């Protein structure tokens, strides 16, 4: 398969939709009505620049978020990350700070979910301290749910 | 609150529930000398000693402040005053309701919302009812307000959960309007002002239909495990609310007799107890740090509950005493079956160590 150039001189003259690289106004494949742009047009010259090597804290942060996907809101059966109640998660030298909200102040599950969050995070390698705070402002709303949560509930994404 | 205190509270609730069950059986004419003397307070035992204590315990855990636990403690005192027939302790019922009102005010201050307002209004209805009851009003006079407290509390939770599936805005407004009308209507009745029980029935039936149509349970019933079970509890409960509402519309609320029996049990067993069954596996870990892993064996008590209630209400309406008794007995058994099922599910989960079912295990 032919590899496209990473920085073509005139990306706008070509359709980049498949590996045929037809002229921009050709469109004989019938797949679309406009040509597909080159990533350099969409994201700029540094579209393929290697990202900076991640710091240990950043790696811990993404592993922490993955770990919290196993903490469920038992009422709706959706994890707290996709539910959007995880407001804040910062890592600093082995200490994690988590900010959580609840969908309602009348919900008695807060302490239970906090205990579970703490247990999951402390089980991660290199995590020494976990601090969990309750956040009530701004209130949770359904827009905070991820598409995964929406499709689990069968509501339009 | 310490784990130990919560568990002691739950054991006391269970003991009160046991007396309440036997009092109910005695009321049905099933000869049981054990609680025959308590037959007259079967309803208050369940409503104030059991259901109220569970709900206020849940709210107190949510608030997380020590003073909040006064509500369930006063609830237990009310239950114990009924069990022991010790009248000086009975005013605890009014204090319990007052404490819950204050807890709800504190929760509103944490984050105000329309569903918190509904909960607050529901607890105010309870306060009015309990104040009337401790000063001598008959159970049959205050029972519409008790019923309102439970309906509003449950509807508030469902309104909150409905946000997940975003029902039409107009539908939510309609539900709120229906609920506040229920509250207004029962307060009028409590004050002795003209109030129509038939109108109350219509409102309750519409609220039940709303839940059947728009509730989150309509979605979560398609999931598996606990969410599906909890959803079936909600939907079947909503069905009983519609049934009770329609009975009220058709027959009004006589102060005694089989119609009264059918309507009250359709609400308190069909709607409220069914919700308690569905809620327990979610709430117990949070309230008492008792992991109640879900197992499909929990469907058995739910089924027995609904079959029993069906038999009871049929017996009531067709005036067949043995059917009514059999239904009541089945309802008592459903409670026992629920406890047995929960214990069995715990043992089963301990044996299989399934981390996905171990919510509350840490």
Short mmCIF file of C-alpha atoms in Angstrom, two decimals:
data_model
loop_
_atom_site.label_atom_id
_atom_site.label_comp_id
_atom_site.label_asym_id
_atom_site.label_seq_id
_atom_site.Cartn_x
_atom_site.Cartn_y
_atom_site.Cartn_z
CA UNK A 1 0.00 0.00 0.00
CA UNK A 2 1.35 3.37 -0.97
CA UNK A 3 2.06 5.69 1.92
CA UNK A 4 0.86 9.24 1.41
CA UNK A 5 3.39 12.04 1.80
CA UNK A 6 3.30 13.53 5.29
CA UNK A 7 3.70 17.11 4.04
CA UNK A 8 2.52 17.37 0.40
CA UNK A 9 3.28 20.65 -1.35
CA UNK A 10 -0.33 21.15 -2.48
CA UNK A 11 -2.57 18.96 -0.34
CA UNK A 12 -5.67 20.72 -1.67
CA UNK A 13 -5.15 19.35 -5.18
CA UNK A 14 -5.66 15.72 -4.18
CA UNK A 15 -8.42 13.67 -2.59
CA UNK A 16 -6.93 11.77 0.33
CA UNK A 17 -9.93 9.54 0.95
CA UNK A 18 -8.26 6.24 -0.10
CA UNK A 19 -4.95 5.10 -1.49
CA UNK A 20 -5.82 6.08 -5.09
CA UNK A 21 -4.95 9.80 -4.51
CA UNK A 22 -7.18 11.04 -7.31
CA UNK A 23 -7.29 14.70 -8.36
CA UNK A 24 -9.44 16.79 -6.01
CA UNK A 25 -12.28 17.30 -8.52
CA UNK A 26 -12.35 13.71 -9.77
CA UNK A 27 -14.62 11.98 -7.23
CA UNK A 28 -15.38 9.15 -9.67
CA UNK A 29 -15.32 6.57 -6.89
CA UNK A 30 -18.74 7.92 -5.85
CA UNK A 31 -18.00 7.48 -2.17
CA UNK A 32 -18.50 11.11 -1.38
CA UNK A 33 -19.48 14.42 -2.87
CA UNK A 34 -16.46 16.36 -1.64
CA UNK A 35 -12.82 15.33 -1.51
CA UNK A 36 -11.28 14.08 1.73
CA UNK A 37 -8.70 16.52 3.12
CA UNK A 38 -5.13 15.63 4.12
CA UNK A 39 -4.45 15.59 7.89
CA UNK A 40 -2.00 18.47 7.41
CA UNK A 41 -4.94 20.63 6.29
CA UNK A 42 -6.93 19.73 9.37
CA UNK A 43 -4.32 19.68 12.11
CA UNK A 44 -1.46 21.81 10.73
CA UNK A 45 2.15 21.09 9.90
CA UNK A 46 2.90 19.25 13.13
CA UNK A 47 0.06 16.76 12.67
CA UNK A 48 2.41 13.79 12.82
CA UNK A 49 4.95 15.19 15.27
CA UNK A 50 5.77 12.63 17.95
CA UNK A 51 4.03 13.54 21.19
CA UNK A 52 6.19 14.30 24.17
CA UNK A 53 7.16 11.25 26.24
CA UNK A 54 4.63 10.97 29.04
CA UNK A 55 5.70 11.75 32.56
CA UNK A 56 5.21 9.05 35.23
CA UNK A 57 2.41 11.17 36.71
CA UNK A 58 0.59 11.34 33.39
CA UNK A 59 0.88 7.57 33.00
CA UNK A 60 -0.45 7.05 36.54
CA UNK A 61 -3.31 9.41 35.75
CA UNK A 62 -4.46 7.45 32.72
CA UNK A 63 -4.08 4.18 34.59
CA UNK A 64 -6.08 5.65 37.47
CA UNK A 65 -8.91 6.65 35.15
CA UNK A 66 -8.95 3.16 33.66
CA UNK A 67 -9.05 1.68 37.17
CA UNK A 68 -12.02 3.86 38.10
CA UNK A 69 -13.97 2.44 35.16
CA UNK A 70 -14.52 -0.59 37.37
CA UNK A 71 -16.33 1.46 40.03
CA UNK A 72 -20.02 1.27 39.20
CA UNK A 73 -23.01 3.30 40.22
CA UNK A 74 -25.04 0.27 41.24
CA UNK A 75 -28.34 1.98 40.62
CA UNK A 76 -27.83 2.45 36.90
CA UNK A 77 -25.03 -0.05 36.34
CA UNK A 78 -22.70 2.51 34.74
CA UNK A 79 -19.17 3.26 35.89
CA UNK A 80 -18.37 6.62 37.48
CA UNK A 81 -16.07 7.72 34.65
CA UNK A 82 -18.65 7.28 31.88
CA UNK A 83 -21.35 8.61 34.18
CA UNK A 84 -19.42 11.88 34.41
CA UNK A 85 -19.37 12.18 38.20
CA UNK A 86 -15.57 12.22 38.22
CA UNK A 87 -14.86 15.96 38.17
CA UNK A 88 -11.18 16.01 38.91
CA UNK A 89 -8.23 13.62 39.01
CA UNK A 90 -4.73 14.97 39.46
CA UNK A 91 -1.54 13.11 40.24
CA UNK A 92 1.49 14.57 41.92
CA UNK A 93 4.41 12.36 42.85
CA UNK A 94 2.41 9.30 43.87
CA UNK A 95 -0.41 11.26 45.50
CA UNK A 96 -3.79 11.29 43.76
CA UNK A 97 -6.47 13.91 44.32
CA UNK A 98 -9.95 12.95 43.20
CA UNK A 99 -12.97 15.23 43.02
CA UNK A 100 -16.29 13.42 42.83
CA UNK A 101 -19.86 14.61 42.68
CA UNK A 102 -23.05 12.61 43.10
CA UNK A 103 -26.13 12.84 40.95
CA UNK A 104 -28.09 13.92 44.04
CA UNK A 105 -27.29 15.12 47.57
CA UNK A 106 -29.97 12.68 48.80
CA UNK A 107 -27.97 9.75 47.46
CA UNK A 108 -26.48 7.65 50.27
CA UNK A 109 -23.89 6.00 48.02
CA UNK A 110 -21.29 8.76 48.33
CA UNK A 111 -19.19 7.33 51.16
CA UNK A 112 -19.41 3.86 49.66
CA UNK A 113 -18.23 5.03 46.22
CA UNK A 114 -15.43 7.03 47.86
CA UNK A 115 -14.25 3.94 49.75
CA UNK A 116 -14.25 1.97 46.54
CA UNK A 117 -12.38 4.69 44.62
CA UNK A 118 -9.74 4.83 47.33
CA UNK A 119 -9.30 1.06 47.32
CA UNK A 120 -8.97 0.83 43.53
CA UNK A 121 -6.45 3.67 43.35
CA UNK A 122 -4.31 2.50 46.26
CA UNK A 123 -4.04 -0.86 44.50
CA UNK A 124 -2.20 0.83 41.59
CA UNK A 125 1.58 0.61 41.48
CA UNK A 126 3.31 3.75 42.67
CA UNK A 127 0.25 5.29 44.33
CA UNK A 128 0.86 6.15 47.95
CA UNK A 129 -1.86 8.61 48.90
CA UNK A 130 -5.40 9.13 47.71
CA UNK A 131 -7.50 12.11 48.67
CA UNK A 132 -11.17 12.11 47.68
CA UNK A 133 -13.24 15.28 47.85
CA UNK A 134 -16.98 15.74 47.35
CA UNK A 135 -17.85 18.47 44.83
CA UNK A 136 -21.38 19.92 44.61
CA UNK A 137 -20.78 22.85 42.31
CA UNK A 138 -21.48 22.64 39.40
CA UNK A 139 -24.33 20.14 39.80
CA UNK A 140 -24.16 16.96 37.75
CA UNK A 141 -26.27 16.92 34.61
CA UNK A 142 -26.96 14.32 31.95
CA UNK A 143 -24.71 16.09 29.43
CA UNK A 144 -21.74 14.85 31.44
CA UNK A 145 -22.41 11.25 30.49
CA UNK A 146 -20.18 9.73 27.83
CA UNK A 147 -21.53 8.20 24.63
CA UNK A 148 -20.81 4.79 26.16
CA UNK A 149 -23.12 5.60 29.07
CA UNK A 150 -25.77 6.96 26.72
CA UNK A 151 -25.78 3.87 24.55
CA UNK A 152 -25.87 1.63 27.64
CA UNK A 153 -29.05 3.44 28.64
CA UNK A 154 -30.36 3.36 25.10
CA UNK A 155 -30.59 7.13 24.71
CA UNK A 156 -29.40 8.95 21.59
CA UNK A 157 -25.71 9.81 21.66
CA UNK B 1 -22.02 6.32 61.87
CA UNK B 2 -20.22 3.19 62.85
CA UNK B 3 -20.91 -0.04 61.06
CA UNK B 4 -22.02 -1.52 64.34
CA UNK B 5 -24.63 1.17 65.05
CA UNK B 6 -26.08 0.82 61.56
CA UNK B 7 -26.31 -2.92 61.91
CA UNK B 8 -27.88 -2.65 65.36
CA UNK B 9 -30.43 -0.25 63.85
CA UNK B 10 -31.19 -2.67 61.02
CA UNK B 11 -31.62 -5.58 63.40
CA UNK B 12 -34.04 -3.49 65.47
CA UNK B 13 -35.93 -2.60 62.28
CA UNK B 14 -36.09 -6.30 61.43
CA UNK B 15 -37.46 -7.10 64.90
CA UNK B 16 -40.10 -4.36 64.56
CA UNK B 17 -40.96 -5.72 61.11
CA UNK B 18 -41.38 -9.20 62.57
CA UNK B 19 -43.85 -7.94 65.17
CA UNK B 20 -45.59 -5.94 62.45
CA UNK B 21 -45.92 -9.05 60.28
CA UNK B 22 -47.40 -11.10 63.10
CA UNK B 23 -49.71 -8.23 64.00
CA UNK B 24 -50.85 -8.22 60.36
CA UNK B 25 -51.47 -11.98 60.38
CA UNK B 26 -53.47 -11.64 63.58
CA UNK B 27 -55.46 -8.89 61.88
CA UNK B 28 -56.25 -11.26 59.03
CA UNK B 29 -57.76 -13.65 61.55
CA UNK B 30 -54.89 -16.12 61.38
CA UNK B 31 -54.66 -17.24 65.00
CA UNK B 32 -51.26 -16.24 66.33
CA UNK B 33 -51.26 -15.37 69.99
CA UNK B 34 -47.74 -13.94 69.71
CA UNK B 35 -48.74 -10.52 68.40
CA UNK B 36 -52.50 -10.57 68.60
CA UNK B 37 -52.47 -7.65 71.01
CA UNK B 38 -50.59 -5.53 68.46
CA UNK B 39 -53.07 -6.17 65.64
CA UNK B 40 -54.40 -2.61 65.96
CA UNK B 41 -51.03 -1.01 65.20
CA UNK B 42 -49.92 -3.22 62.29
CA UNK B 43 -50.02 -0.26 59.90
CA UNK B 44 -48.17 2.30 62.07
CA UNK B 45 -45.58 -0.35 62.93
CA UNK B 46 -44.75 -0.86 59.28
CA UNK B 47 -45.13 2.73 58.14
CA UNK B 48 -43.39 4.54 61.01
CA UNK B 49 -41.24 1.84 62.57
CA UNK B 50 -39.96 0.12 59.44
CA UNK B 51 -40.35 2.08 56.20
CA UNK B 52 -39.79 5.52 57.75
CA UNK B 53 -36.72 4.32 59.66
CA UNK B 54 -35.20 2.82 56.50
CA UNK B 55 -35.81 5.96 54.44
CA UNK B 56 -34.54 8.33 57.13
CA UNK B 57 -31.47 6.15 57.67
CA UNK B 58 -30.74 6.41 53.96
CA UNK B 59 -31.11 10.20 54.09
CA UNK B 60 -28.93 10.44 57.21
CA UNK B 61 -26.15 8.48 55.51
CA UNK B 62 -26.43 10.81 52.51
CA UNK B 63 -26.08 13.86 54.77
CA UNK B 64 -23.25 12.30 56.72
CA UNK B 65 -23.79 14.46 59.82
CA UNK B 66 -24.27 12.88 63.23
CA UNK B 67 -27.42 14.90 64.00
CA UNK B 68 -29.07 13.47 60.89
CA UNK B 69 -29.27 10.08 62.60
CA UNK B 70 -31.77 11.51 65.08
CA UNK B 71 -34.46 10.84 62.45
CA UNK B 72 -33.97 7.04 62.25
CA UNK B 73 -33.36 6.88 66.02
CA UNK B 74 -36.72 8.57 66.67
CA UNK B 75 -38.20 6.24 64.05
CA UNK B 76 -36.97 3.26 66.03
CA UNK B 77 -38.34 4.81 69.24
CA UNK B 78 -41.74 5.11 67.57
CA UNK B 79 -41.56 1.48 66.51
CA UNK B 80 -40.55 0.36 69.98
CA UNK B 81 -43.30 2.41 71.61
CA UNK B 82 -45.79 0.56 69.40
CA UNK B 83 -44.26 -2.84 70.06
CA UNK B 84 -44.27 -2.31 73.82
CA UNK B 85 -47.49 -0.24 73.83
CA UNK B 86 -45.68 2.36 75.91
CA UNK B 87 -47.56 5.58 75.19
CA UNK B 88 -45.06 8.13 76.62
CA UNK B 89 -42.64 7.24 73.80
CA UNK B 90 -45.19 7.73 71.05
CA UNK B 91 -44.54 11.48 70.45
CA UNK B 92 -41.21 10.29 69.03
CA UNK B 93 -43.16 9.92 65.77
CA UNK B 94 -43.55 13.69 65.49
CA UNK B 95 -39.91 14.30 66.44
CA UNK B 96 -38.82 11.71 63.88
CA UNK B 97 -40.69 13.50 61.10
CA UNK B 98 -39.36 16.88 62.26
CA UNK B 99 -35.81 15.51 62.22
CA UNK B 100 -36.29 14.23 58.68
CA UNK B 101 -37.63 17.63 57.58
CA UNK B 102 -34.45 19.22 58.96
CA UNK B 103 -32.25 16.61 57.23
CA UNK B 104 -34.01 17.36 53.95
CA UNK B 105 -33.52 21.10 54.50
CA UNK B 106 -29.81 20.47 55.04
CA UNK B 107 -29.64 18.39 51.86
CA UNK B 108 -31.43 21.16 49.94
CA UNK B 109 -28.78 23.57 51.16
CA UNK B 110 -26.05 21.26 49.91
CA UNK B 111 -27.51 21.40 46.43
CA UNK B 112 -30.97 22.75 45.74
CA UNK B 113 -33.00 21.01 43.08
CA UNK B 114 -36.58 20.26 42.26
CA UNK B 115 -36.34 16.65 43.39
CA UNK B 116 -34.98 17.77 46.76
CA UNK B 117 -37.96 20.12 47.03
CA UNK B 118 -40.28 17.17 46.43
CA UNK B 119 -38.58 15.19 49.18
CA UNK B 120 -38.90 18.13 51.52
CA UNK B 121 -42.59 18.55 50.78
CA UNK B 122 -43.10 14.82 51.32
CA UNK B 123 -41.47 15.00 54.74
CA UNK B 124 -43.59 18.04 55.64
CA UNK B 125 -46.68 15.95 54.83
CA UNK B 126 -45.35 13.28 57.15
CA UNK B 127 -44.75 15.84 59.89
CA UNK B 128 -48.33 17.07 59.63
CA UNK B 129 -49.65 13.50 59.66
CA UNK B 130 -47.53 12.37 62.59
CA UNK B 131 -48.36 15.47 64.61
CA UNK B 132 -52.03 14.70 64.07
CA UNK B 133 -51.54 11.02 64.90
CA UNK B 134 -49.69 11.59 68.18
CA UNK B 135 -52.39 14.04 69.25
CA UNK B 136 -55.08 11.46 68.75
CA UNK B 137 -56.14 11.37 65.10
CA UNK B 138 -57.18 7.98 63.77
CA UNK B 139 -54.84 6.07 61.45
CA UNK B 140 -57.47 6.13 58.72
CA UNK B 141 -57.48 9.96 58.85
CA UNK B 142 -53.73 10.38 58.55
CA UNK B 143 -53.01 7.50 56.21
CA UNK B 144 -53.43 9.56 53.00
CA UNK B 145 -50.63 11.83 54.25
CA UNK B 146 -48.42 8.87 55.14
CA UNK B 147 -49.02 7.53 51.67
CA UNK B 148 -48.13 10.94 50.23
CA UNK B 149 -44.81 10.95 52.08
CA UNK B 150 -43.79 7.66 50.47
CA UNK B 151 -45.11 8.53 47.03
CA UNK B 152 -43.33 11.90 47.02
CA UNK B 153 -40.08 10.48 48.35
CA UNK B 154 -40.03 7.73 45.73
CA UNK B 155 -41.16 10.05 42.92
CA UNK B 156 -38.38 12.48 43.90
CA UNK B 157 -35.80 9.74 43.47
CA UNK B 158 -37.31 8.73 40.15
CA UNK B 159 -37.36 12.36 38.94
CA UNK B 160 -33.69 12.57 39.82
CA UNK B 161 -32.93 9.35 37.97
CA UNK B 162 -35.10 10.34 35.00
CA UNK B 163 -32.44 12.92 34.14
CA UNK B 164 -30.33 10.08 32.81
CA UNK B 165 -32.76 9.45 30.00
CA UNK B 166 -34.07 13.02 29.60
CA UNK B 167 -37.83 12.53 29.24
CA UNK B 168 -39.71 15.40 27.56
CA UNK B 169 -39.56 18.55 29.70
CA UNK B 170 -43.34 18.85 29.67
CA UNK B 171 -43.67 15.32 31.01
CA UNK B 172 -41.37 16.09 33.94
CA UNK B 173 -43.32 19.28 34.70
CA UNK B 174 -46.55 17.30 34.61
CA UNK B 175 -45.16 14.76 37.09
CA UNK B 176 -44.05 17.52 39.45
CA UNK B 177 -47.44 19.18 39.21
CA UNK B 178 -49.21 15.87 39.95
CA UNK B 179 -46.97 15.26 42.96
CA UNK B 180 -47.42 18.72 44.48
CA UNK B 181 -51.18 18.41 43.93
CA UNK B 182 -51.13 15.10 45.85
CA UNK B 183 -49.36 16.89 48.72
CA UNK B 184 -51.83 19.80 48.70
CA UNK B 185 -54.85 17.53 48.52
CA UNK B 186 -53.81 15.34 51.45
CA UNK B 187 -52.96 18.36 53.61
CA UNK B 188 -56.45 19.71 52.96
CA UNK B 189 -57.86 16.34 54.01
CA UNK B 190 -55.77 16.33 57.16
CA UNK B 191 -57.06 19.78 58.13
CA UNK B 192 -60.60 18.49 57.75
CA UNK B 193 -61.23 20.66 54.71
CA UNK B 194 -63.09 19.23 51.75
CA UNK B 195 -60.73 17.02 49.85
CA UNK B 196 -61.59 14.39 47.34
CA UNK B 197 -60.08 10.96 47.74
CA UNK B 198 -61.23 10.16 44.22
CA UNK B 199 -59.16 13.05 42.88
CA UNK B 200 -56.23 11.75 44.91
CA UNK B 201 -56.75 8.37 43.26
CA UNK B 202 -56.66 9.92 39.82
CA UNK B 203 -53.40 11.72 40.63
CA UNK B 204 -51.82 8.54 41.99
CA UNK B 205 -52.89 6.53 38.95
CA UNK B 206 -51.40 9.16 36.64
CA UNK B 207 -48.14 9.16 38.61
CA UNK B 208 -47.99 5.37 38.30
CA UNK B 209 -48.64 5.58 34.57
CA UNK B 210 -45.93 8.23 34.23
CA UNK B 211 -43.42 5.91 35.88
CA UNK B 212 -44.44 3.03 33.63
CA UNK B 213 -43.98 5.23 30.58
CA UNK B 214 -40.96 7.47 31.30
CA UNK B 215 -39.00 6.04 34.21
CA UNK B 216 -35.32 5.19 33.86
CA UNK B 217 -36.36 1.63 34.75
CA UNK B 218 -37.79 1.30 31.23
CA UNK B 219 -34.17 1.45 30.02
CA UNK B 220 -32.33 -0.31 32.83
CA UNK B 221 -34.76 -3.23 32.60
CA UNK B 222 -32.89 -4.15 29.42
CA UNK B 223 -29.60 -4.44 31.28
CA UNK B 224 -28.64 -7.48 33.30
CA UNK B 225 -28.20 -8.34 36.95
CA UNK B 226 -29.04 -5.82 39.64
CA UNK B 227 -30.15 -2.91 37.40
CA UNK B 228 -32.68 -5.18 35.67
CA UNK B 229 -33.98 -6.55 38.97
CA UNK B 230 -34.27 -3.07 40.51
CA UNK B 231 -36.04 -1.86 37.36
CA UNK B 232 -38.60 -4.68 37.58
CA UNK B 233 -39.24 -3.74 41.21
CA UNK B 234 -39.91 -0.15 40.15
CA UNK B 235 -42.14 -1.03 37.22
CA UNK B 236 -44.20 -3.62 39.08
CA UNK B 237 -44.53 -1.16 41.96
CA UNK B 238 -45.75 1.52 39.57
CA UNK B 239 -48.35 -0.95 38.30
CA UNK B 240 -49.71 -1.34 41.84
CA UNK B 241 -49.82 2.44 42.26
CA UNK B 242 -52.01 2.66 39.16
CA UNK B 243 -54.21 -0.11 40.55
CA UNK B 244 -54.56 1.62 43.94
CA UNK B 245 -55.30 4.93 42.22
CA UNK B 246 -58.02 3.42 40.06
CA UNK B 247 -59.60 1.71 43.09
CA UNK B 248 -59.66 5.08 44.87
CA UNK B 249 -61.29 6.69 41.85
CA UNK B 250 -63.92 3.97 41.64
CA UNK B 251 -64.66 3.39 45.31
CA UNK B 252 -63.21 6.30 47.32
CA UNK B 253 -61.49 5.54 50.61
CA UNK B 254 -63.82 3.88 53.11
CA UNK B 255 -62.40 4.05 56.64
CA UNK B 256 -62.55 0.29 57.22
CA UNK B 257 -63.22 -2.91 55.34
CA UNK B 258 -61.91 -4.78 52.35
CA UNK B 259 -61.62 -1.82 49.95
CA UNK B 260 -59.54 0.10 52.49
CA UNK B 261 -57.42 -3.03 52.97
CA UNK B 262 -56.88 -3.49 49.22
CA UNK B 263 -55.97 0.16 48.55
CA UNK B 264 -53.55 0.50 51.45
CA UNK B 265 -51.78 -2.76 50.72
CA UNK B 266 -51.58 -2.03 47.00
CA UNK B 267 -49.67 1.15 47.93
CA UNK B 268 -47.63 0.03 50.94
CA UNK B 269 -46.85 -3.53 49.83
CA UNK B 270 -47.16 -3.26 46.04
CA UNK B 271 -45.49 0.10 45.59
CA UNK B 272 -43.40 0.77 48.71
CA UNK B 273 -42.25 -2.72 49.71
CA UNK B 274 -41.48 -3.62 46.11
CA UNK B 275 -39.24 -0.52 45.96
CA UNK B 276 -37.59 -1.57 49.22
CA UNK B 277 -36.81 -5.00 47.71
CA UNK B 278 -35.28 -3.37 44.64
CA UNK B 279 -33.39 -0.78 46.64
CA UNK B 280 -31.94 -3.01 49.34
CA UNK B 281 -29.04 -4.49 47.32
CA UNK B 282 -28.08 -0.94 46.28
CA UNK B 283 -28.46 0.70 49.67
CA UNK B 284 -27.40 -1.91 52.22
CA UNK B 285 -23.70 -1.75 51.31
CA UNK B 286 -23.80 2.02 51.62
CA UNK B 287 -25.82 2.18 54.82
CA UNK B 288 -24.50 -0.72 56.87
CA UNK B 289 -21.48 -1.83 54.81
CA UNK B 290 -23.23 -5.13 54.34
CA UNK B 291 -22.48 -6.33 50.83
CA UNK B 292 -25.68 -7.69 49.35
CA UNK B 293 -24.47 -9.13 46.07
CA UNK B 294 -27.20 -9.54 43.52
CA UNK B 295 -28.32 -13.02 42.65
CA UNK B 296 -31.35 -13.98 40.59
CA UNK B 297 -32.69 -15.90 43.57
CA UNK B 298 -33.94 -12.44 44.73
CA UNK B 299 -36.60 -12.63 42.01
CA UNK B 300 -38.36 -15.32 44.06
CA UNK B 301 -39.43 -13.07 46.98
CA UNK B 302 -40.48 -10.38 44.49
CA UNK B 303 -42.68 -12.87 42.68
CA UNK B 304 -44.17 -14.16 45.94
CA UNK B 305 -44.87 -10.56 46.98
CA UNK B 306 -46.81 -9.76 43.82
CA UNK B 307 -48.69 -13.08 43.70
CA UNK B 308 -49.59 -12.70 47.37
CA UNK B 309 -50.81 -9.15 46.86
CA UNK B 310 -52.83 -10.19 43.83
CA UNK B 311 -54.50 -12.89 45.92
CA UNK B 312 -55.10 -10.48 48.77
CA UNK B 313 -56.66 -7.76 46.64
CA UNK B 314 -58.77 -10.32 44.73
CA UNK B 315 -59.95 -11.73 48.05
CA UNK B 316 -60.73 -8.22 49.27
CA UNK B 317 -62.67 -7.17 46.20
CA UNK B 318 -64.49 -10.47 45.67
CA UNK B 319 -65.11 -10.82 49.42
CA UNK B 320 -63.37 -14.21 49.65
CA UNK B 321 -61.80 -14.26 53.14
CA UNK B 322 -59.57 -17.33 52.62
CA UNK B 323 -58.04 -15.78 49.47
CA UNK B 324 -57.31 -12.60 51.39
CA UNK B 325 -55.72 -14.61 54.20
CA UNK B 326 -53.66 -16.69 51.78
CA UNK B 327 -52.45 -13.49 50.10
CA UNK B 328 -51.49 -11.95 53.41
CA UNK B 329 -49.62 -15.09 54.39
CA UNK B 330 -47.75 -15.05 51.08
CA UNK B 331 -46.78 -11.41 51.66
CA UNK B 332 -45.39 -12.33 55.07
CA UNK B 333 -43.52 -15.21 53.45
CA UNK B 334 -42.11 -12.88 50.79
CA UNK B 335 -40.36 -10.86 53.50
CA UNK B 336 -38.94 -14.02 55.00
CA UNK B 337 -37.94 -15.23 51.53
CA UNK B 338 -36.20 -11.93 50.87
CA UNK B 339 -34.05 -12.25 53.98
CA UNK B 340 -33.32 -15.91 53.17
CA UNK B 341 -32.52 -15.03 49.54
CA UNK B 342 -30.19 -12.24 50.61
CA UNK B 343 -28.30 -14.54 52.97
CA UNK B 344 -28.08 -17.22 50.28
CA UNK B 345 -26.81 -14.68 47.72
CA UNK B 346 -24.11 -13.57 50.17
CA UNK B 347 -22.91 -17.13 50.71
CA UNK B 348 -23.02 -17.82 47.01
CA UNK B 349 -20.94 -14.70 46.23
CA UNK B 350 -18.45 -15.46 48.99
CA UNK B 351 -17.94 -18.87 47.40
CA UNK B 352 -17.53 -17.60 43.83
CA UNK B 353 -15.62 -14.35 44.51
CA UNK B 354 -16.97 -12.56 41.50
CA UNK B 355 -15.47 -9.05 41.69
CA UNK B 356 -18.23 -7.63 39.47
CA UNK B 357 -20.85 -8.48 42.03
CA UNK B 358 -18.89 -7.36 45.02
CA UNK B 359 -20.09 -3.77 45.25
CA UNK B 360 -19.61 -2.80 48.84
CA UNK B 361 -17.12 -5.49 49.58
CA UNK B 362 -14.33 -3.05 50.35
#
